[in-house]
XYZ file of C-alpha atoms in Angstrom:
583
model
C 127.321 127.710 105.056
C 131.064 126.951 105.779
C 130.230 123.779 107.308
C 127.991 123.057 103.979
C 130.625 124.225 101.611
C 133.358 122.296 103.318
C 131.537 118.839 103.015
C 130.565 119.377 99.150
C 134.029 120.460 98.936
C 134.945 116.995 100.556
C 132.581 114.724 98.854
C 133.738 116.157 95.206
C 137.534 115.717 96.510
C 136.377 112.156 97.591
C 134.918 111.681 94.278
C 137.610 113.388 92.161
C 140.614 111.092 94.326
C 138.631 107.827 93.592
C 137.897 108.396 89.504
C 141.571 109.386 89.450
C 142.396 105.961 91.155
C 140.334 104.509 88.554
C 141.663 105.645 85.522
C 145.097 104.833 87.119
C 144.145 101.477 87.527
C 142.907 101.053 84.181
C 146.205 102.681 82.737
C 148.217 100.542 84.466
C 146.201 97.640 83.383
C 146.916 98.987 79.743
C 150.649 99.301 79.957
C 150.628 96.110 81.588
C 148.912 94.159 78.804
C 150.856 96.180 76.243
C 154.352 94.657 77.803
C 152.511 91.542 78.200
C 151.645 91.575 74.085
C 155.329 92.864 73.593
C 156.760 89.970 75.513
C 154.715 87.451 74.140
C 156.017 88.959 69.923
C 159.557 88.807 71.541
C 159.735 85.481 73.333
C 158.413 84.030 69.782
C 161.053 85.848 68.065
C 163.902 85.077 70.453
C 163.054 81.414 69.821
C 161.466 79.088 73.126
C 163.320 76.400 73.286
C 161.008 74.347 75.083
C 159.289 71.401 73.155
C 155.677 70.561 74.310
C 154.250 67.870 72.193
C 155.153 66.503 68.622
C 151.816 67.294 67.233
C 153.138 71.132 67.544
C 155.508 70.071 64.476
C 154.139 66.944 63.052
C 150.672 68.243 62.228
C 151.636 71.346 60.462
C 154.894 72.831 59.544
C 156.835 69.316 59.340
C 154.296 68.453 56.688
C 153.908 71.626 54.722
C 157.965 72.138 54.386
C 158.662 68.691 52.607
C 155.701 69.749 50.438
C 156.838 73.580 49.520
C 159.718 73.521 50.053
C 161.030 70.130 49.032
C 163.202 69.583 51.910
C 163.302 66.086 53.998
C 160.675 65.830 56.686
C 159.099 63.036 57.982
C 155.306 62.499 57.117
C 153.072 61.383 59.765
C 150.444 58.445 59.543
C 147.515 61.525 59.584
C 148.562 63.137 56.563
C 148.910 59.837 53.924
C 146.310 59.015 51.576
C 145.467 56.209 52.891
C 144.488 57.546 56.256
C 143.650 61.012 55.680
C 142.590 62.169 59.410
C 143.344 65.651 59.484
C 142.444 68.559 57.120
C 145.209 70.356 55.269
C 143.519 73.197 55.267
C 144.570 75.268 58.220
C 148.076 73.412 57.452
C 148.209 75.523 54.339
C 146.713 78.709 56.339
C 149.274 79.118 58.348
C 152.727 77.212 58.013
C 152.154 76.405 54.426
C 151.867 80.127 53.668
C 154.709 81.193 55.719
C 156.941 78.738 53.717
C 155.154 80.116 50.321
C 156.921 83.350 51.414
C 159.727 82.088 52.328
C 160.315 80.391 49.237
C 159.459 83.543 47.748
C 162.108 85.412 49.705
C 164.545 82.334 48.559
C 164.295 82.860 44.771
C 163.801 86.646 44.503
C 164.686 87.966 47.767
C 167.137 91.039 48.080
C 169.673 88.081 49.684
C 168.323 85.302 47.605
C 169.866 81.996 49.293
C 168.371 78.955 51.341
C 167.041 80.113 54.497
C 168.247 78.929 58.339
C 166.773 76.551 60.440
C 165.522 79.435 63.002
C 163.663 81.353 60.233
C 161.758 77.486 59.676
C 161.097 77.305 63.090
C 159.762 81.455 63.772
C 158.435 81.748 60.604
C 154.980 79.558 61.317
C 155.178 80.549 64.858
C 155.204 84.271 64.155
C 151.978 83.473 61.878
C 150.507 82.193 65.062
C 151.869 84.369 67.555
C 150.098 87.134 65.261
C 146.909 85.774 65.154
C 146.928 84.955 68.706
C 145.956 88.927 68.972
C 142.896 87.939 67.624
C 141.933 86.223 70.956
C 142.434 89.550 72.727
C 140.391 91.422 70.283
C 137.674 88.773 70.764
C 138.067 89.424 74.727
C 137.939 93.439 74.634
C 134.458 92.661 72.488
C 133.294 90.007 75.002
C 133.673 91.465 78.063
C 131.318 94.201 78.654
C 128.556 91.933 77.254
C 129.324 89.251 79.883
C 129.452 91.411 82.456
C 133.497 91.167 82.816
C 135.834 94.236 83.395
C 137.613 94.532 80.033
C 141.713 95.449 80.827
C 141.478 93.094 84.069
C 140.314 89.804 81.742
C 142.998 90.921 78.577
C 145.832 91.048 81.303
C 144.481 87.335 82.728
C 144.308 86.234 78.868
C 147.902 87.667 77.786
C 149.816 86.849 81.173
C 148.730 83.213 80.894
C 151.315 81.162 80.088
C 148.652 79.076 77.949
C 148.579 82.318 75.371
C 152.406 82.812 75.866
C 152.971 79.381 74.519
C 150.540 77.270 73.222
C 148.526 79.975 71.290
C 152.200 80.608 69.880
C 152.619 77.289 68.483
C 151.217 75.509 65.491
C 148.635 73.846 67.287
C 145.849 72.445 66.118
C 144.170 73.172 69.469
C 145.402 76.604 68.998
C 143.235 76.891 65.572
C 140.531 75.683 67.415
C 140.345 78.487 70.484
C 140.216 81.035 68.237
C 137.576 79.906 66.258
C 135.785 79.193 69.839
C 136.301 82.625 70.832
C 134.812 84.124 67.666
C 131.825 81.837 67.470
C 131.680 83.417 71.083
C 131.748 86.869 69.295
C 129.087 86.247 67.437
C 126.753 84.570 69.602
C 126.837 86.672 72.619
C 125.000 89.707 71.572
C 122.092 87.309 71.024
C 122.563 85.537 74.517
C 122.718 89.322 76.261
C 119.732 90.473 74.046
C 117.762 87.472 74.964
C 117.568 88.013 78.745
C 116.948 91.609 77.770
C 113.238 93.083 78.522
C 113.245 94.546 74.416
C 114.959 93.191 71.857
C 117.118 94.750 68.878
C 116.786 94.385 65.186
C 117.403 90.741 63.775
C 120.936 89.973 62.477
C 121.966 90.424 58.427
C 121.700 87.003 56.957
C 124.890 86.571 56.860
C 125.359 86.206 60.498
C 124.261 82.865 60.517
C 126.280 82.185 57.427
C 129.731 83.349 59.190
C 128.318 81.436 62.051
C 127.776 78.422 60.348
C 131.180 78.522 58.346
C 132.650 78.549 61.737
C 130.856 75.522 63.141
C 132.066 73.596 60.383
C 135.583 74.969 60.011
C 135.804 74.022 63.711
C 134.334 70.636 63.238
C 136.885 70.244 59.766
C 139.887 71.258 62.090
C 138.916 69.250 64.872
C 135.646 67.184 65.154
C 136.145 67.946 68.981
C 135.228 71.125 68.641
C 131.614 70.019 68.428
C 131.850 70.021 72.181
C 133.316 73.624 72.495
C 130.240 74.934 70.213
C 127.427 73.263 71.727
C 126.531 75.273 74.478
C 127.355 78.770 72.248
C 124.988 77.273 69.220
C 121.906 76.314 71.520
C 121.883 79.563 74.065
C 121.931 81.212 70.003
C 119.226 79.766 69.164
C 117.180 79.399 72.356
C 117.578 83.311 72.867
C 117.389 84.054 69.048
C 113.935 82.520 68.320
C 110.831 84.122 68.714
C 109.533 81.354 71.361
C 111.289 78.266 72.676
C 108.445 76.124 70.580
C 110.658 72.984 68.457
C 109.355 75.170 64.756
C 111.123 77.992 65.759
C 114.051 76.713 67.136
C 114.393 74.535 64.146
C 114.169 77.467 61.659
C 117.027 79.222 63.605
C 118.945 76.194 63.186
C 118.337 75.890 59.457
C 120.141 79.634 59.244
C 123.234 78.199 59.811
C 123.243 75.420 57.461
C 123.899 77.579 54.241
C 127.250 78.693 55.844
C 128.734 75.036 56.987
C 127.278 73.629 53.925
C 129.575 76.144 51.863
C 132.451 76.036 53.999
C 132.314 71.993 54.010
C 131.934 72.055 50.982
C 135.303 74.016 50.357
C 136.957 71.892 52.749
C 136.343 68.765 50.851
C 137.150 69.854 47.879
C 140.765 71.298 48.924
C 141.363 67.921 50.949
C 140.518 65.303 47.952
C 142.612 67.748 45.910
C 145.505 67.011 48.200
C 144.987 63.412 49.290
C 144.632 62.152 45.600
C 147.315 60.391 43.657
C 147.494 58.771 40.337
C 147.215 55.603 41.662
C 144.099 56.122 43.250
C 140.830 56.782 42.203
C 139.050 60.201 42.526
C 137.058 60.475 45.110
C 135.709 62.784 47.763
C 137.813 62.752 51.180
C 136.155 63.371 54.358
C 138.679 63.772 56.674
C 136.214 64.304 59.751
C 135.082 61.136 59.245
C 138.134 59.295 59.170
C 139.504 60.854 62.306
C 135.862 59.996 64.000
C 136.612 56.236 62.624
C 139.915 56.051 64.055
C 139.341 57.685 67.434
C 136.471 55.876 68.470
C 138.028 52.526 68.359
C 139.703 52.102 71.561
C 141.993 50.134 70.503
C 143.437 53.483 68.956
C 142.975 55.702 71.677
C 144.931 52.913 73.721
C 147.523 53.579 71.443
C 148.418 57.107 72.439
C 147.652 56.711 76.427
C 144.677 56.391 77.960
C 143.357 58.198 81.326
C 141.078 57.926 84.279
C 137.221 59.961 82.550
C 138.328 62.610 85.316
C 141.948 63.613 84.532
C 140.571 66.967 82.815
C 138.754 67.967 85.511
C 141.101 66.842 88.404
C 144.404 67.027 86.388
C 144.322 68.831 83.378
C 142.567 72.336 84.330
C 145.156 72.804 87.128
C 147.961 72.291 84.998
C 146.845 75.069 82.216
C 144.571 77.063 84.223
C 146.177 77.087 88.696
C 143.760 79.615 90.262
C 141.725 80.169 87.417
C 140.243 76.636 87.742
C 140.337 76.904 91.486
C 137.482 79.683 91.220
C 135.668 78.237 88.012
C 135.019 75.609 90.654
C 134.519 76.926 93.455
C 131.461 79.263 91.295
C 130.044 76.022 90.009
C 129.410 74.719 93.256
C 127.675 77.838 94.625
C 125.623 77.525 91.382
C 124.428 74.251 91.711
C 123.841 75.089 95.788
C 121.381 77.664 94.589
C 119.871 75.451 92.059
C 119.494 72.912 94.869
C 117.920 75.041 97.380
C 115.633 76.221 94.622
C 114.596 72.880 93.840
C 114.102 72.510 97.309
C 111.886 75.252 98.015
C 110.247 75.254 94.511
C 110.225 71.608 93.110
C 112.162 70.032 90.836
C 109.881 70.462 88.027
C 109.238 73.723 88.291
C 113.004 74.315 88.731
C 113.728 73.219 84.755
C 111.388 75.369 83.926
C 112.964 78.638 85.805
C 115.216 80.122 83.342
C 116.075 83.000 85.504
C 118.125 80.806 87.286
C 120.056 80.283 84.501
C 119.971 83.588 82.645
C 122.947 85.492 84.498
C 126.115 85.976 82.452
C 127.871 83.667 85.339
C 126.121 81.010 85.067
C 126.173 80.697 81.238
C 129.812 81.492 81.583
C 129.998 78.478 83.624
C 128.118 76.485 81.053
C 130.626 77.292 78.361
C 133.358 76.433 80.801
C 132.403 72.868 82.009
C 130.261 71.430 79.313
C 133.106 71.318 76.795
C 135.224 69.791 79.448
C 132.379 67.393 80.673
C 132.083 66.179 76.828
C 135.683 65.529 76.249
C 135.984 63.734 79.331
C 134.011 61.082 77.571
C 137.307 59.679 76.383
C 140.040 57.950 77.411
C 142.756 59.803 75.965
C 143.006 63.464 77.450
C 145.735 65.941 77.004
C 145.708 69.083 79.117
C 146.247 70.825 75.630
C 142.384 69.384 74.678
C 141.373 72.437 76.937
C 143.469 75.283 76.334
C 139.743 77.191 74.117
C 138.227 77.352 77.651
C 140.815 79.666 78.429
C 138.772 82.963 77.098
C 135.083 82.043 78.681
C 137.762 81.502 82.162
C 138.886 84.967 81.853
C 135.595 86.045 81.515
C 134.319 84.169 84.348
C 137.162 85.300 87.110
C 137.168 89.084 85.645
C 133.523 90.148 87.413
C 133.186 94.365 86.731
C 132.557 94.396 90.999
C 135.395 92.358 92.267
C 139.073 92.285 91.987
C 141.121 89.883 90.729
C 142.221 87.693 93.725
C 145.538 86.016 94.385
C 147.202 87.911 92.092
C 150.714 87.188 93.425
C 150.010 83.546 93.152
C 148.693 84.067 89.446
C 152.257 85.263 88.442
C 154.555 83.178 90.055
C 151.906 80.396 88.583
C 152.219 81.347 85.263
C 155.938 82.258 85.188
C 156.658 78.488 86.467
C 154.286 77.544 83.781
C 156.205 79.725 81.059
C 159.513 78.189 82.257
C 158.871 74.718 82.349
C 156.776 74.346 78.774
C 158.200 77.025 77.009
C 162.138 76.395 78.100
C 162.561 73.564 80.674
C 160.678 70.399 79.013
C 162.759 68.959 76.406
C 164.334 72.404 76.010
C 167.174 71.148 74.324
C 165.836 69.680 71.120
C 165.474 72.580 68.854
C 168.891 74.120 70.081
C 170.092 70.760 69.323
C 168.986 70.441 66.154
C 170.476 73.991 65.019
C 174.184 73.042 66.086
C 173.275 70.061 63.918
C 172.431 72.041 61.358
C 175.061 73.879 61.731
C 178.016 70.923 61.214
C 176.176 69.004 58.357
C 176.505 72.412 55.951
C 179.252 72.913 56.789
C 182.109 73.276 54.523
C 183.882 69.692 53.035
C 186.592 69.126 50.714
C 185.510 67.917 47.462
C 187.530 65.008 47.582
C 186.592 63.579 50.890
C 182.825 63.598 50.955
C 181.320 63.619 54.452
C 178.432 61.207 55.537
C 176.517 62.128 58.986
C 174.756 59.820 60.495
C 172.426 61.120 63.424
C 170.663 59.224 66.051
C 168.033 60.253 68.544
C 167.263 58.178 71.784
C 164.777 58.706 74.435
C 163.863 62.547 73.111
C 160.840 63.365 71.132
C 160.261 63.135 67.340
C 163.015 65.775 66.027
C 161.576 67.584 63.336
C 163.610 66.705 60.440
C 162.894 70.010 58.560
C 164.830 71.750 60.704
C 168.216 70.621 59.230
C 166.964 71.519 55.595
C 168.565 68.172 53.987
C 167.353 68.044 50.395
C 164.893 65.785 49.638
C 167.137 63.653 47.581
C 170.555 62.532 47.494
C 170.883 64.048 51.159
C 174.371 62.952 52.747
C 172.790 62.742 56.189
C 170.724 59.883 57.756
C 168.530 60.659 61.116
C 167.711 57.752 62.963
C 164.661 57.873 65.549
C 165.106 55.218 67.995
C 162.582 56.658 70.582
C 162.617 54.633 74.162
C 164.894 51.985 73.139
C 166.512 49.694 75.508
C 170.464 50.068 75.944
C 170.756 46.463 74.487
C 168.921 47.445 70.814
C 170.924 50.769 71.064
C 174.479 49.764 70.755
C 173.201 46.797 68.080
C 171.574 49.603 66.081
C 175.099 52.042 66.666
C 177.063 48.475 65.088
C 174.789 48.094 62.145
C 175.250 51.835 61.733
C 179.395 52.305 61.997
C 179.363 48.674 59.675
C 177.748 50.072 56.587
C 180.393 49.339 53.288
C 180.419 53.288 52.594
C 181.661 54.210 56.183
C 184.679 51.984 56.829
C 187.740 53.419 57.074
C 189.948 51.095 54.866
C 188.720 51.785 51.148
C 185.298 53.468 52.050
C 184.685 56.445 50.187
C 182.661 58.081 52.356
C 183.723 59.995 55.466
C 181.492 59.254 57.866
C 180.528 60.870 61.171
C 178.404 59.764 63.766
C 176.429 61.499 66.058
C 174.208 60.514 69.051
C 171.483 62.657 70.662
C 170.439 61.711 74.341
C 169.495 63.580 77.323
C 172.247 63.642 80.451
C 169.757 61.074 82.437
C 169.956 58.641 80.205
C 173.870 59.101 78.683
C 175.381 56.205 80.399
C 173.765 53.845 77.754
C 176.211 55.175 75.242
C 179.156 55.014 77.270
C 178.170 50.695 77.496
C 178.607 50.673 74.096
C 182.267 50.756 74.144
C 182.297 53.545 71.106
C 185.542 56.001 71.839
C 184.135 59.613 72.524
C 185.352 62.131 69.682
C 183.719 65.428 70.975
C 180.369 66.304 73.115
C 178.273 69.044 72.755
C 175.680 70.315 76.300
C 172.450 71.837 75.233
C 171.559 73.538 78.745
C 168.451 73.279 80.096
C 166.762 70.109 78.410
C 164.271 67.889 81.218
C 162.584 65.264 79.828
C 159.727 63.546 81.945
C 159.917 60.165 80.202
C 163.491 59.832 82.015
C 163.247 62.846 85.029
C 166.570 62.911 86.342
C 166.872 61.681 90.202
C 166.635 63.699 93.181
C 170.224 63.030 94.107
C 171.537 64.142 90.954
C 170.054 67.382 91.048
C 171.493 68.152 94.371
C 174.995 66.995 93.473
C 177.714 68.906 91.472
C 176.826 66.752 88.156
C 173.369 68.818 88.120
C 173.565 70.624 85.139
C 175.167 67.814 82.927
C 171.507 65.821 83.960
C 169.604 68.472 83.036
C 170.949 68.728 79.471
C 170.648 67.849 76.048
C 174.303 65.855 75.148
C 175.567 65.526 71.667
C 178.042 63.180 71.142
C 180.228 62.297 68.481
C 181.513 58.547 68.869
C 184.364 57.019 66.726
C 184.734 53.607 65.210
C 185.010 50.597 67.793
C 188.577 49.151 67.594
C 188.239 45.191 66.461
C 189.711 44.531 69.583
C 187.115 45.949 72.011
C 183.934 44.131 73.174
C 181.034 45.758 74.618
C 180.235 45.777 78.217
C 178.094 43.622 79.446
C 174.152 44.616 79.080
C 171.673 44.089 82.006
């Protein structure tokens, strides 16, 4: 009996010791995606510096602040009537509303007054850092129904550094993955109830209305993300129908036409609204259509860098994803080994027709993963930022309820190097540049010597003009874009400039200030211009990968002056100094 009692007493100890482990775990996975959440509110709020791609400002906030707020910004090519590619829709949605309160704040605020440069920048990002949240609520749903432990995939999904910046920034792409992962919401509960031996109560009808809207808000947003909703729509209505006859699959798919119909409908509508002008004639805009005209010339896609078909798969998932990918393919090939050997063993033919080969959450999983990327990797032109809506179905995928998470260490020193580089390092001293700008064109001028600033940019991205809230009109400052010039068309654009009748010093009446914007690497180009230096200003860290800085430089005492932003202030040329001689 002692002997009995002492090995019951051992097995329940046994038992108690690992549930208590268990619920430790899963606390500690709590607390860690709480800081994880808190970090990625405060990083948005402290600003990131880092600069990822123009489209982050050019295809949302840039536009919406020249139109609420009436401030200079520059308009991109998209967003004129006469092109019309991209839907203003989620433009208004999201930085057009948090510039509708701003303005609101402006005129009736308890410190009514123009607002900063930083409150333009955070404002739209804070919209998207808070609806970013929405991708972890659509994880905590997803995950028990694909088979995924819950806290283990919400800490891979909030201590990416794909959710700690991109999903922060007004993205278009970022619009897109969480529409993805709620067209996931919705569909999975079918896919699980359709390998299940009974099946549930149909949906309400307006399941397949929400689902529909989805589909074509997606599409409206970004005709691309036809390719993300392909595999979600057809396992829908493969699993959903009564038998996988063409009638019934058909009359599944006419459930969701009500929806897009509607929300197409309401897309047009809100886009012709927006895109017409007196001069032109009323008429219905279809901005889907437009992109798809321009983008499948490729001609165009030429235009804005083309690729080798397998720089997503080989390049791009890496880059966003490290490990992550790693195991996505490393699964896919043990999947299509077992397909193989069943095909083998059973016949090809008999092999399309075995769906319980392809009715585990893993392998549909897999099929949400790589057929999106498959589809896109029809064309030339591929950003790694095209992927960043796989990144929920990935979490998913490496999150299995039996296994841990492997190579966790190399998951965080990943994603912290990822953090760093996008969201501080890579032209990191832009936005900070643009603030001290900000900064010394409102600043205080006597009346009676009015100040004139001209501002040029070389080799950096687009600046984003709406930062330095000019006025739309009658602004005293000019920015000048001159992209990847060559030193030669720089210092004959820096003449023109200093040579204007309102900025010379004898009997101008304009005091006028000149600044140019470059990064460290490429400074030197200045200096051949023979203009005297007045003042410089380091913006610390700013790396640009049009113009890396050399090896050598980095390892000598100069390091930090190449990795930074310089803002210089040049003087008039004497008459009696030529330039240096170009190469």
């Amino acid at each position: 009996m002692q002997i009995c009692g002492s090995r019951i007493a051992s097995v329940v100890g046994e038992v108690f010791l690992g549930s208590w482990q268990q619920f430790d775990l899963k606390m500690a996975s709590r607390v860690l995606w709480g800081s994880l959440g808190l970090l990625r509110l405060a990083w948005c709020l402290l600003p990131q510096t880092g600069y990822v791609h123009p489209d982050e400002f050019f295809q949302s906030p840039e536009v919406m602040a020249g139109d609420i707020l009436g401030i200079e910004a520059t308009r991109p090519w998209e967003f004129h009537p006469s092109s019309s590619c991209r839907t203003v829709v989620f433009p208004l949605l999201t930085s057009g509303s948090a510039f509708w309160l701003l303005r609101l704040w402006e005129e009736l605020g308890p410190w009514p007054g123009p607002v900063s440069g930083y409150v333009l920048l955070v404002g739209p990002r804070l919209l998207l850092t808070a609806l970013s949240f929405a991708l972890d609520m659509a994880v905590y749903h997803l995950a028990p129904l694909w088979k995924a432990e819950r806290w283990n995939a919400l800490v891979l999904l909030s201590g990416s550094y794909v959710t700690l910046v991109f999903y922060t920034r007004t993205f278009s792409n970022a619009i897109e993955g969480l529409l993805f992962a709620w067209l996931l919401v919705l569909v999975s509960p079918h896919v699980v109830w359709g390998t299940a031996p009974t099946k549930p109560a149909p949906s309400p009808w307006w399941h397949s209305w929400l689902l529909g809207g989805i589909v074509a808000a997606g599409f409206f947003n970004r005709p691309t993300f036809l390719a993300f909703a392909l595999v979600p729509v057809l396992l829908w209505g493969i699993c959903g129908a009564t038998n996988t006859a063409f009638k019934s699959l058909t009359k599944e798919a006419w459930g969701i036409l009500p929806g897009a119909t509607l929300t197409a409908a309401v897309f047009v509508a809100v886009d012709s609204w927006y895109f017409s002008s007196p001069s032109r004639s009323s008429t219905l805009v279809l901005t889907p259509a437009n992109f798809l005209h321009y983008n499948l010339d490729p001609q165009n896609l030429a235009r804005h860098g083309t690729h080798l078909r397998l720089t997503h798969l080989a390049v791009n998932g890496f880059l966003l994803f490290g490990m992550l990918h790693v195991q996505a393919l490393q699964a896919g090939w043990q999947q299509l080994l077992v397909c193989l050997r069943a095909s083998v063993q059973m016949g090809f033919l008999r092999v399309l027709d075995a769906r319980r080969l392809l009715s585990s959450p893993r392998s549909h999983l897999l099929l949400l993963y790589f057929m999106p990327l498959a589809l896109l990797s029809a064309f030339s032109h591929q950003e790694a930022r095209f992927l960043i809506p796989l990144l929920v179905p990935l979490v998913l995928l490496c999150s299995p309820q039996t296994q841990p998470v492997p190579c966790k260490g190399t998951l965080v020193l990943f994603n912290a190097l990822g953090a760093l580089f996008f969201g501080c390092l890579h032209q990191g001293g832009l936005v900070p540049g643009l603030e001290h700008l900000e900064r010394v064109v409102h600043a205080p001028v006597l009346p009676s010597a009015p100040t004139h600033y001209t501002l040029v940019f070389t080799h950096t991205y687009m600046p984003p003009r709406h930062l330095l809230r000019l006025p739309g009109l009658g602004s005293p400052v000019e920015v000048v874009d001159m992209g990847g010039t060559e030193d030669r068309v720089l210092c004959q654009a820096l003449n023109n400039l200093t040579r204007q009748p309102a900025c010379q010093v004898a009997g101008g009446p304009w005091l006028c200030r000149l600044f140019v914007v470059t990064p460290g690497t490429t400074r030197p180009a200045t200096e051949k211009c023979s203009f005297p230096l007045k003042s410089e200003t380091l913006v610390f860290p700013h790396l640009t990968l049009e113009d890396p800085p050399a090896l050598s430089s980095l390892l000598s005492g100069a390091w930090r002056d190449h990795l930074s932003l310089h803002i210089l202030e040049l003087g008039e040329k004497p008459d009696n100094v030529t330039e240096n001689p170009l190469p």
